[in-house]
Coordinates of C-alpha atoms in Angstrom, one line a residue:
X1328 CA 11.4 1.1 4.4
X1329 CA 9.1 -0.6 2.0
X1330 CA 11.2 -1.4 -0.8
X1331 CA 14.9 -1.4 1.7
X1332 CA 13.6 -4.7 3.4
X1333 CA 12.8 -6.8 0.5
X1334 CA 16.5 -6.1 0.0
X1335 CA 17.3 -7.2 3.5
X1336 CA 15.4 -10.2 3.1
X1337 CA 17.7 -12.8 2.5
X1338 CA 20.6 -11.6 5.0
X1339 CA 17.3 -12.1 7.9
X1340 CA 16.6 -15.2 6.8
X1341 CA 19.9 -16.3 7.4
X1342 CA 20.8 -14.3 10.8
X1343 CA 17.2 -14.9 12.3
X1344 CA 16.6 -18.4 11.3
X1345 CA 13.8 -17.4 8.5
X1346 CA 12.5 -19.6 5.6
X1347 CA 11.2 -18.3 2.4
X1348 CA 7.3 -18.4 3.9
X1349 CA 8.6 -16.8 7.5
X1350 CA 10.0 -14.0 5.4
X1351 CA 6.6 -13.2 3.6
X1352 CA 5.4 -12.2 6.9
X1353 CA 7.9 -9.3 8.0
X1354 CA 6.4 -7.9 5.1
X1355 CA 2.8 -9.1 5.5
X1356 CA 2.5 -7.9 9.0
X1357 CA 3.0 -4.7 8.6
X1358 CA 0.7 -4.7 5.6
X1359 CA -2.1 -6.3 7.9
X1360 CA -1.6 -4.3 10.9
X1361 CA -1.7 -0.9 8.9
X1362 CA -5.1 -1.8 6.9
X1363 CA -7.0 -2.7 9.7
X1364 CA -6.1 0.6 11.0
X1365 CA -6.5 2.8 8.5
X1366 CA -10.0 3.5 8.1
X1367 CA -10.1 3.9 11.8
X1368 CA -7.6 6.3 12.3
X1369 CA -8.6 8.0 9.2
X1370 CA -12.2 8.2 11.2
X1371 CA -10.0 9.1 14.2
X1372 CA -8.2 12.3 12.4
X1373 CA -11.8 13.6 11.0
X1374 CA -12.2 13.9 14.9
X1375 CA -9.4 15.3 16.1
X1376 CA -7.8 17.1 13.6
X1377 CA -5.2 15.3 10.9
X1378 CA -2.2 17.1 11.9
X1379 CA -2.6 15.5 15.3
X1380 CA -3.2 12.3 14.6
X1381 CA -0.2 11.8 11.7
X1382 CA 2.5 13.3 14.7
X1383 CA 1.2 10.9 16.6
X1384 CA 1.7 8.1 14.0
X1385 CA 5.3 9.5 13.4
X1386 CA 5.9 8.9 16.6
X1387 CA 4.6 5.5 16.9
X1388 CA 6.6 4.2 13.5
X1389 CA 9.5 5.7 15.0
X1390 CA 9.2 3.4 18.5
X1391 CA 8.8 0.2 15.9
X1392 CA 11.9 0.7 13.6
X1393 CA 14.1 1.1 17.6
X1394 CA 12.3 -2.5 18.1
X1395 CA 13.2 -4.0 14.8
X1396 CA 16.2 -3.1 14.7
X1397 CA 17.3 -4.9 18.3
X1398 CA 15.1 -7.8 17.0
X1399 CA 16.8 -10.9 18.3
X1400 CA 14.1 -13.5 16.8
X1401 CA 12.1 -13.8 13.7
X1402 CA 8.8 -12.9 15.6
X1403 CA 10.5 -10.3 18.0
X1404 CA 10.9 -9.1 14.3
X1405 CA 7.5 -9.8 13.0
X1406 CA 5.9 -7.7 16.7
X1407 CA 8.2 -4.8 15.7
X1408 CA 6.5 -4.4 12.0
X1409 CA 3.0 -4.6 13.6
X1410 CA 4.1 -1.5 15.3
X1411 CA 5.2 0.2 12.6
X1412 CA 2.3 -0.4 10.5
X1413 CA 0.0 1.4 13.5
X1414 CA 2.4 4.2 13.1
X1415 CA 2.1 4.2 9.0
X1416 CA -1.1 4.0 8.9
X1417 CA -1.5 6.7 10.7
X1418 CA 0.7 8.5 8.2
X1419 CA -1.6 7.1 5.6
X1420 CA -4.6 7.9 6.0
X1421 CA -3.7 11.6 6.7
X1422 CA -1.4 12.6 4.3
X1423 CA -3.4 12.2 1.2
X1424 CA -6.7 13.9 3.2
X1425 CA -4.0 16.7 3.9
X1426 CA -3.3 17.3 0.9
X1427 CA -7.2 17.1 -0.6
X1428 CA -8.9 19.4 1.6
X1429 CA -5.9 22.0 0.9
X1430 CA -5.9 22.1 -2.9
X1431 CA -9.1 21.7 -5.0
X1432 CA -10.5 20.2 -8.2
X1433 CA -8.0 22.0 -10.7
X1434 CA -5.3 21.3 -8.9
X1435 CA -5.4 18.4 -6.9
X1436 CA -3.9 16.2 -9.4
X1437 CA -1.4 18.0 -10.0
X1438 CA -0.7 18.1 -5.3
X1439 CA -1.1 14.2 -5.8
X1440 CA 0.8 13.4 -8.2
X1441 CA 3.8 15.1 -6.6
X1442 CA 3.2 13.3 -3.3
X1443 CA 3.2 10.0 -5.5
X1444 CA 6.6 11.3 -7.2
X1445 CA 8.1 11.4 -3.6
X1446 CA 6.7 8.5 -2.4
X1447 CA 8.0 6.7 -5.4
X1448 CA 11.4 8.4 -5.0
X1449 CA 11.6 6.9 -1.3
X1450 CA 10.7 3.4 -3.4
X1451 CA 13.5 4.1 -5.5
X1452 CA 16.4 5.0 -3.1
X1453 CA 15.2 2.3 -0.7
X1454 CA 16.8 -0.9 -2.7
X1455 CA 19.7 0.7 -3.4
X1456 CA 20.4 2.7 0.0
X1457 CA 19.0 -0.8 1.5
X1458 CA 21.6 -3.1 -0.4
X1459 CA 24.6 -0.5 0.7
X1460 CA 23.6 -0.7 4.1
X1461 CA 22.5 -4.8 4.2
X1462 CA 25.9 -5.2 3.1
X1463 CA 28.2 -2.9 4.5
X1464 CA 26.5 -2.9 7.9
X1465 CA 24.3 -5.9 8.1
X1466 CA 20.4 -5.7 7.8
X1467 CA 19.6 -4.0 11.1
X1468 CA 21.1 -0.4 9.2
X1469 CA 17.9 -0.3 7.4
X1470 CA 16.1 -0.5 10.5
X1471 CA 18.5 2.1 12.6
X1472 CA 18.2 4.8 9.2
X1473 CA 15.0 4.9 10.4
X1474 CA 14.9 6.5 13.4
X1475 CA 16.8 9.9 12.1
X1476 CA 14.6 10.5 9.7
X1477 CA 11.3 9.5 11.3
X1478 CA 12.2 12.0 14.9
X1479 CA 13.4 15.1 12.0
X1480 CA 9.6 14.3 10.5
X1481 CA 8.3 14.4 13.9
X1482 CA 9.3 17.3 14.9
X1483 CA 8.8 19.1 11.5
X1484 CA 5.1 18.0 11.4
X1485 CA 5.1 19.7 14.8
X1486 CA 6.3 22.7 14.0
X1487 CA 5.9 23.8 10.8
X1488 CA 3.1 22.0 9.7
X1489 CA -0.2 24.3 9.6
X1490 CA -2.9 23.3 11.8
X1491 CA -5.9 21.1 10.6
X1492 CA -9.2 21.5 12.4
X1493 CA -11.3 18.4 12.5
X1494 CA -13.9 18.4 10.3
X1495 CA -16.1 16.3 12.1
X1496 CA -15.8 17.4 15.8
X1497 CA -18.7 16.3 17.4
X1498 CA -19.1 13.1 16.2
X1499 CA -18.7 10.1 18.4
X1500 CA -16.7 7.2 17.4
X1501 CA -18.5 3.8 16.0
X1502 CA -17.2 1.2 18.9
X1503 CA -19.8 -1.2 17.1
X1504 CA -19.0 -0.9 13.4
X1505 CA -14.8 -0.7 14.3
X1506 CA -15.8 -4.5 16.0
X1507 CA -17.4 -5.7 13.2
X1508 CA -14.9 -4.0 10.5
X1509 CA -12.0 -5.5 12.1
X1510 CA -13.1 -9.1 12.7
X1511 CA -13.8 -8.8 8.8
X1512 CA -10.5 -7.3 7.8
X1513 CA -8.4 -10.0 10.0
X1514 CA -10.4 -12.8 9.1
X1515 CA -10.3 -12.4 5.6
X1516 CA -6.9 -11.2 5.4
X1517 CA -4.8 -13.5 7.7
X1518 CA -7.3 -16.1 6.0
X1519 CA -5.5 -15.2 2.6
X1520 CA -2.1 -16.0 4.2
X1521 CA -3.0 -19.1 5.7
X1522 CA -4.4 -20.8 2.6
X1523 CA -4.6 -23.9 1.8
X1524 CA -4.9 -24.9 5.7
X1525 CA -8.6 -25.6 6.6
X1526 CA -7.9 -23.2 9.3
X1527 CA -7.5 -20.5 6.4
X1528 CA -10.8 -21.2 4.6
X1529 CA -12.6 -20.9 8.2
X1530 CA -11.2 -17.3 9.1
X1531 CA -12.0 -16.4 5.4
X1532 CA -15.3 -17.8 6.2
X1533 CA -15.7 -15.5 9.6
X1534 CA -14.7 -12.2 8.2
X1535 CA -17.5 -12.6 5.3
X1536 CA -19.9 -12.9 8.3
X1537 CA -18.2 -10.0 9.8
X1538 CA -18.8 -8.0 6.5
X1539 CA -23.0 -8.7 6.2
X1540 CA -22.7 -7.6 9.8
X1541 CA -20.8 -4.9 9.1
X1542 CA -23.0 -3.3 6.5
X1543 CA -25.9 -4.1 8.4
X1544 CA -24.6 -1.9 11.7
X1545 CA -23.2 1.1 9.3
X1546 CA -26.7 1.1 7.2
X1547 CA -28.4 2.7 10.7
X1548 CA -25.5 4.4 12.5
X1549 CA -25.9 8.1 12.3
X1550 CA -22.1 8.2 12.8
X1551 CA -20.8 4.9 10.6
X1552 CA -17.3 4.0 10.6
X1553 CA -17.6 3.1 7.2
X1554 CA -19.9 4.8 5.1
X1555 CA -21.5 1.9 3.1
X1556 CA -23.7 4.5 0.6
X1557 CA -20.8 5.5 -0.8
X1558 CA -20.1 2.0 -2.1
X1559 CA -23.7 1.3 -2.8
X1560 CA -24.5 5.1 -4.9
X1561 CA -21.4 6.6 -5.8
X1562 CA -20.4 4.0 -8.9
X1563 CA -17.0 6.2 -9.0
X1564 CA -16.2 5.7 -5.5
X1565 CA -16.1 2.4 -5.5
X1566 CA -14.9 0.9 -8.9
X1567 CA -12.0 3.3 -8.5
X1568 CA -11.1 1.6 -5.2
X1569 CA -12.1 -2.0 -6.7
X1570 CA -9.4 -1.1 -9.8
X1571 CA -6.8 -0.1 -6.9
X1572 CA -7.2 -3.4 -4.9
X1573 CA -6.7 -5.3 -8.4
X1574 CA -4.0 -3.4 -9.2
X1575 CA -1.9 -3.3 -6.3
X1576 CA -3.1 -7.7 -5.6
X1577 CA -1.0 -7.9 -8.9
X1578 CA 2.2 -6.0 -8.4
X1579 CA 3.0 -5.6 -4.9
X1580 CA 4.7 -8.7 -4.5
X1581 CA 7.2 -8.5 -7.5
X1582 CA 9.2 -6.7 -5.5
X1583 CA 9.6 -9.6 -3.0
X1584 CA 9.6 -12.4 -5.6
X1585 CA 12.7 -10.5 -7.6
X1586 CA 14.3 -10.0 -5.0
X1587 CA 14.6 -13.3 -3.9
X1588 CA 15.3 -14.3 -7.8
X1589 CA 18.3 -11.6 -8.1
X1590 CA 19.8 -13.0 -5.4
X1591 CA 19.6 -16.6 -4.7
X1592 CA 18.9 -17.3 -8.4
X1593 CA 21.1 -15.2 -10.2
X1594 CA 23.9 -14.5 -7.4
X1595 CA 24.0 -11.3 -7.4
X1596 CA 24.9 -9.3 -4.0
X1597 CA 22.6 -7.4 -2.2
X1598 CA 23.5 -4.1 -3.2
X1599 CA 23.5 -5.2 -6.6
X1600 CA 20.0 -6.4 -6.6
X1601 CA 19.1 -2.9 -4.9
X1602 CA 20.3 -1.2 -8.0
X1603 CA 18.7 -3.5 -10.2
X1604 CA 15.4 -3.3 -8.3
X1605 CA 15.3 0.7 -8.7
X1606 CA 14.2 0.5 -12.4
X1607 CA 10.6 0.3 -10.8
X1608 CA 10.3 3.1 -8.8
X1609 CA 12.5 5.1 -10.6
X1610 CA 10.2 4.9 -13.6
X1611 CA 7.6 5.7 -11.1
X1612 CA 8.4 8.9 -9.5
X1613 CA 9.4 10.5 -13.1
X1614 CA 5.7 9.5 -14.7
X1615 CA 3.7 10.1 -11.7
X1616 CA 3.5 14.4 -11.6
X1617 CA 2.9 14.2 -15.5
X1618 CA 0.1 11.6 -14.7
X1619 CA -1.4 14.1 -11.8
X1620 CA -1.4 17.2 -14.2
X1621 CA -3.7 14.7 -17.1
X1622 CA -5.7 13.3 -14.3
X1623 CA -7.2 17.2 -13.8
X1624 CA -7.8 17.3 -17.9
X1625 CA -8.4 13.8 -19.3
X1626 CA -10.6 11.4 -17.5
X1627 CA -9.0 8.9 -14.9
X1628 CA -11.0 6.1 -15.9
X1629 CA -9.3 6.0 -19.5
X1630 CA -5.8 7.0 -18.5
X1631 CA -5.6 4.7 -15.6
X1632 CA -7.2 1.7 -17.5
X1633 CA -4.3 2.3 -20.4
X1634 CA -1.9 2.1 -17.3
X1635 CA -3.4 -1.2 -15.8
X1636 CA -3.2 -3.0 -19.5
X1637 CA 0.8 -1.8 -19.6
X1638 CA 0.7 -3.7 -16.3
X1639 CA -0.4 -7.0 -17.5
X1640 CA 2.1 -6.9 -20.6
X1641 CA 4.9 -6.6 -17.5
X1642 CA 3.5 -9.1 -15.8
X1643 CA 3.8 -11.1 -19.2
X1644 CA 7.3 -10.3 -19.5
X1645 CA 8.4 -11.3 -16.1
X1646 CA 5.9 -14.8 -16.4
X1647 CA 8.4 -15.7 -18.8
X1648 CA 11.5 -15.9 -16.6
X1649 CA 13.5 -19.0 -15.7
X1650 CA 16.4 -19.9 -13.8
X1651 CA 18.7 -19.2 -16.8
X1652 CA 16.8 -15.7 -17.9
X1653 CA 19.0 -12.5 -17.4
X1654 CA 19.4 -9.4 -15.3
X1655 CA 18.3 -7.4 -18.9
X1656 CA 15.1 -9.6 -18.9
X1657 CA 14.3 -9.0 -15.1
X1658 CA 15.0 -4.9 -16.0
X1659 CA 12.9 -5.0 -18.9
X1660 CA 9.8 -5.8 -17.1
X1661 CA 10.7 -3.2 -14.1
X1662 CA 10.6 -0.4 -16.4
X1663 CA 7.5 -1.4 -17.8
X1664 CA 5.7 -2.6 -14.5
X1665 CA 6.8 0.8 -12.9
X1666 CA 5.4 2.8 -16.2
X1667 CA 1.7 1.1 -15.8
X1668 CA 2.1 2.0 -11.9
X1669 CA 3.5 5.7 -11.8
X1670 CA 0.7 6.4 -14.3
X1671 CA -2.0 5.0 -12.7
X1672 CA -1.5 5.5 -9.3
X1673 CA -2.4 9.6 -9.2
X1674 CA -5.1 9.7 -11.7
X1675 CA -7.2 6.5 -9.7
X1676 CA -6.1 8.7 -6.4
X1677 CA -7.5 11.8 -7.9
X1678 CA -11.2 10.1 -9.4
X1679 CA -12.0 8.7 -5.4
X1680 CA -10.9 12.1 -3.6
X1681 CA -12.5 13.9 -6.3
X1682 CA -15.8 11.5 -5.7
X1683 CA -16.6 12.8 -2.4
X1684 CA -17.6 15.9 -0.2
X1685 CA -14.6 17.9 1.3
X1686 CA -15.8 16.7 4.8
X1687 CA -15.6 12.9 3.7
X1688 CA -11.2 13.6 2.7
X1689 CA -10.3 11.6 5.5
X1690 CA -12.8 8.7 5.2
X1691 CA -12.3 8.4 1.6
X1692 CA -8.5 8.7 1.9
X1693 CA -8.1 6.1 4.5
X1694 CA -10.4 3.8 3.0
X1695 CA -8.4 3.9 -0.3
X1696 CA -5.5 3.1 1.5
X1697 CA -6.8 0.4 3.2
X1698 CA -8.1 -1.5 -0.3
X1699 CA -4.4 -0.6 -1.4
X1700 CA -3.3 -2.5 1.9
X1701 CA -5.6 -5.2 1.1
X1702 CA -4.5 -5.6 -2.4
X1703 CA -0.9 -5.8 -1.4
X1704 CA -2.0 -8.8 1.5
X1705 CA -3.8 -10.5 -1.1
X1706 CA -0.5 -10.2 -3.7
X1707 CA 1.9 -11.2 -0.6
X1708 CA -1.1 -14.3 0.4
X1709 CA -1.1 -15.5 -3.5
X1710 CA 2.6 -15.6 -3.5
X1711 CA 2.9 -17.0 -0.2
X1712 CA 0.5 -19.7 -1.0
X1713 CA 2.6 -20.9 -4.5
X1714 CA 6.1 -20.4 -2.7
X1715 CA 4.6 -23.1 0.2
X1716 CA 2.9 -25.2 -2.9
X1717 CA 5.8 -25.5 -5.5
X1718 CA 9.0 -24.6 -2.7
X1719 CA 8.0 -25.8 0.2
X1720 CA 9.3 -25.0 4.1
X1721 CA 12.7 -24.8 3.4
X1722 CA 15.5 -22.1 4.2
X1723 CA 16.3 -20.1 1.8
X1724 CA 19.9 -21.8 0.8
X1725 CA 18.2 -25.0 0.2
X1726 CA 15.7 -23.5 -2.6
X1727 CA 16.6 -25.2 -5.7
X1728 CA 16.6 -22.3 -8.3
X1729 CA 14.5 -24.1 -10.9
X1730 CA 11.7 -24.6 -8.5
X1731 CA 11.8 -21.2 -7.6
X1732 CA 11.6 -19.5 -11.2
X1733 CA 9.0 -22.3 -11.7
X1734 CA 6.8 -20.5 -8.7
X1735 CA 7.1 -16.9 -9.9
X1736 CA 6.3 -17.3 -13.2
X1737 CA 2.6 -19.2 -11.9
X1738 CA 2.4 -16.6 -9.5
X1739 CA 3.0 -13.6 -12.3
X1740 CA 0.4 -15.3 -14.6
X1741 CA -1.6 -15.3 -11.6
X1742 CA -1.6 -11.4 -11.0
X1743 CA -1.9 -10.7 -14.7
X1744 CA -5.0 -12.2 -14.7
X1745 CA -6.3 -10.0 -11.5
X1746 CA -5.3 -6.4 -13.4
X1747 CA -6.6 -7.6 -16.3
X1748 CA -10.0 -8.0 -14.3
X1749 CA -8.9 -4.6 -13.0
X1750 CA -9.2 -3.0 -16.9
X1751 CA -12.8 -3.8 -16.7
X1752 CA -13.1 -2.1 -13.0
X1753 CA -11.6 1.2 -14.5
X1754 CA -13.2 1.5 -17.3
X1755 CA -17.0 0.8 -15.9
X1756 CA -15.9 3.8 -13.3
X1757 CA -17.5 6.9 -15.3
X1758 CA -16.9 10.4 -15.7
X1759 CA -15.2 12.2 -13.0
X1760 CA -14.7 15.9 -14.6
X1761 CA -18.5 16.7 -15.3
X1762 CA -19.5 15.6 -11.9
X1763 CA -16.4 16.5 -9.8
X1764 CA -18.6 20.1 -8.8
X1765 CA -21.5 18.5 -7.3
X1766 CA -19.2 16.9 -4.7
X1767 CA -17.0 19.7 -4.1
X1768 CA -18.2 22.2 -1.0
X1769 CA -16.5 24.7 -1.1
X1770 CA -13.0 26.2 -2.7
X1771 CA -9.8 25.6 -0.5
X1772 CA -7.3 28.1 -0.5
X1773 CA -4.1 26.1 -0.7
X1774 CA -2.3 28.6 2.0
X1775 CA -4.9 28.2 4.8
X1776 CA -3.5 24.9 5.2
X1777 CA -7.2 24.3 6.9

């Protein structure tokens, strides 16, 4: 779904009536939507029990992709991505918890970089299975796809998926820290999107408020929401997930921008720029196991920092493109934007899980994806921002080409500059190897599936 819809993009914006800024936000609201849920429902499945609350989720993401896909407006559309991002984040902030309380320090890279090989294998069939579809069938098929696949998911987790008692059963839920946490993530988020408007600087303005109040309540709740001493004394913990929000602020919205370039600048058809767009991924889900299986021998905080610097030379490479720039030059800097990615994805996954106590998997999981979420707002806000500076409120077939490439190339400079800031963030992280012990409980066995 993630990488199928940038595809769709411009085929919307024509059916539904969408300009270029319009479009940012079929992919923005989901992205908002699911990180202002995640460290809640990551809280939630600590609770109740993981396996619950991802079924649940599954079932929820399913009910959005029936919506979208009858969407008969541009916000009917937009309404139908806010529900599927409560269902995904769900999914998120389970999965990878899942996965860490079953398999332990030795082999826990290796579990995650396999689940990051299959995510990015999903990236990688999504342009290309969404441009056959966009075109053959018309942009609602990636939508309708959907709803197979997530019910066959549903009913697997169900069934075969082995039970996961909640590791913090009694605890009651933080009604006064999710208030405070949510008013911060919306403010500061939706702020980012809204920019330059005055109305932006003021909700950026409200959710910093919310944050000092935020750590203020979680400092003296004996059952916090957030758990602000993990920022504030574990240095690992929280550089890793400073290097992640850099990281993903600077590539998540390539795929958006190139997909617009492909396409209206280039010419090329919608399945074409699905199989052009594959390079990424593809790259992705081949490095990512190999990058797991280091992560458990050489320390994250050099391998993922050598990623993050291939990153910014992408980002170079694509800064550099122009209306009259080829489909080679576009490909080159996939490859090497989904090499810095597929390799530092696992290893940064495996220095935060491997950071904190077995009983925090959930917390620490969901709160990785939600700086992930936030870094991928923040890229779609920056881009957003440029496109309505330098291209203005205009449908997408009255773009002039040059102004376009003249965007994307300020907003790519842009982002190379925030992983570059990133490189710093990794590398100040620490050792995660010598103190991986003192955080680890207990051994799991990986067949328990507890």
């Amino acid at each position: 779904m993630g990488s199928s819809v940038n595809v769709a993009l411009p085929r919307i914006g024509a059916d539904l009536a969408m300009n270029a800024v319009e479009l940012a936000w079929v992919a923005t609201a989901f992205l908002l939507t699911s990180a202002l849920l995640l460290v809640p429902m990551g809280r939630l499945a600590d609770m109740r029990g993981r396996k619950l609350i991802l079924t649940i989720g599954v079932g929820i993401y399913v009910v959005g992709s029936i919506i979208a896909s009858i969407a008969w407006s541009g916000p009917v559309l937009i309404f139908a991505r806010v529900v599927q991002g409560s269902g995904g984040s769900m999914l998120a902030a389970t999965s990878v918890a899942i996965l860490s309380s079953t398999y332990g320090p030795g082999e826990r890279g290796r579990a995650l970089g396999i689940n990051a090989a299959s995510l990015y294998s999903g990236l990688s069939l999504g342009p290309a299975v969404g441009g056959i579809l966009t075109q053959a069938l018309g942009w609602r098929a990636v939508f309708y796809v959907n709803i197979p696949l997530g019910l066959t998911l549903f009913f697997a987790a169900w069934h075969f998926l082995p039970h996961q008692a909640p590791s913090s059963p009694g605890a009651r839920f933080d009604l006064k820290g999710l208030g405070a946490y949510t008013i911060f993530l919306l403010g500061v988020m939706y702020g980012v999107t809204l920019l330059p408007d005055a109305l932006g600087y003021a909700s950026i303005a409200a959710g910093l408020v919310a944050l000092a109040m935020l750590i203020q309540v979680e400092r003296v709740s004996p059952g916090p929401l957030v758990d602000v001493h993990l920022f504030r004394h574990n240095i690992t913990f929280a550089l890793s997930n400073l290097a992640a929000l850099l990281s993903y602020m600077a590539t998540y919205a390539a795929g958006f921008l190139l997909s617009l370039y492909l396409q209206m600048v280039t010419g090329l058809s919608p399945r074409t720029a699905g199989f052009v767009l594959i390079a990424m991924p593809a790259v992705q889900a081949f490095v990512s196991p190999l990058a797991g299986r280091l992560s458990d021998r050489a320390e994250p905080r050099f391998l993922a920092s050598l990623c993050m610097a291939l990153t910014v030379a992408a980002l170079l490479v694509l800064s550099r493109l122009t209306s009259g720039s080829t489909v080679v030059h576009v490909i080159v800097g996939l490859l090497i934007l989904g090499l810095g990615v597929g390799l530092f994805s696992s290893p940064n996954t495996n220095a935060v899980m491997s950071s904190v106590a077995s009983r925090q998997f959930g917390l620490a999981a969901a709160t990785l994806s939600t700086v992930r979420q936030m870094g991928m707002v923040f890229s779609m806000g920056i881009a957003t921002l440029v496109l309505g500076a330098m291209v203005g409120q205009v449908e997408l077939g009255l773009t002039d080409p040059d102004d376009l490439a003249a965007a994307m190339r300020v907003i790519f400079v842009i982002c190379s500059i925030s992983c570059s800031i990133g490189i710093l963030a990794s590398l100040a992280r620490g050792q995660v190897h010598s103190t991986t012990l003192q955080y680890e409980e207990r051994p799991h066995n990986p067949r328990s599936g507890v």
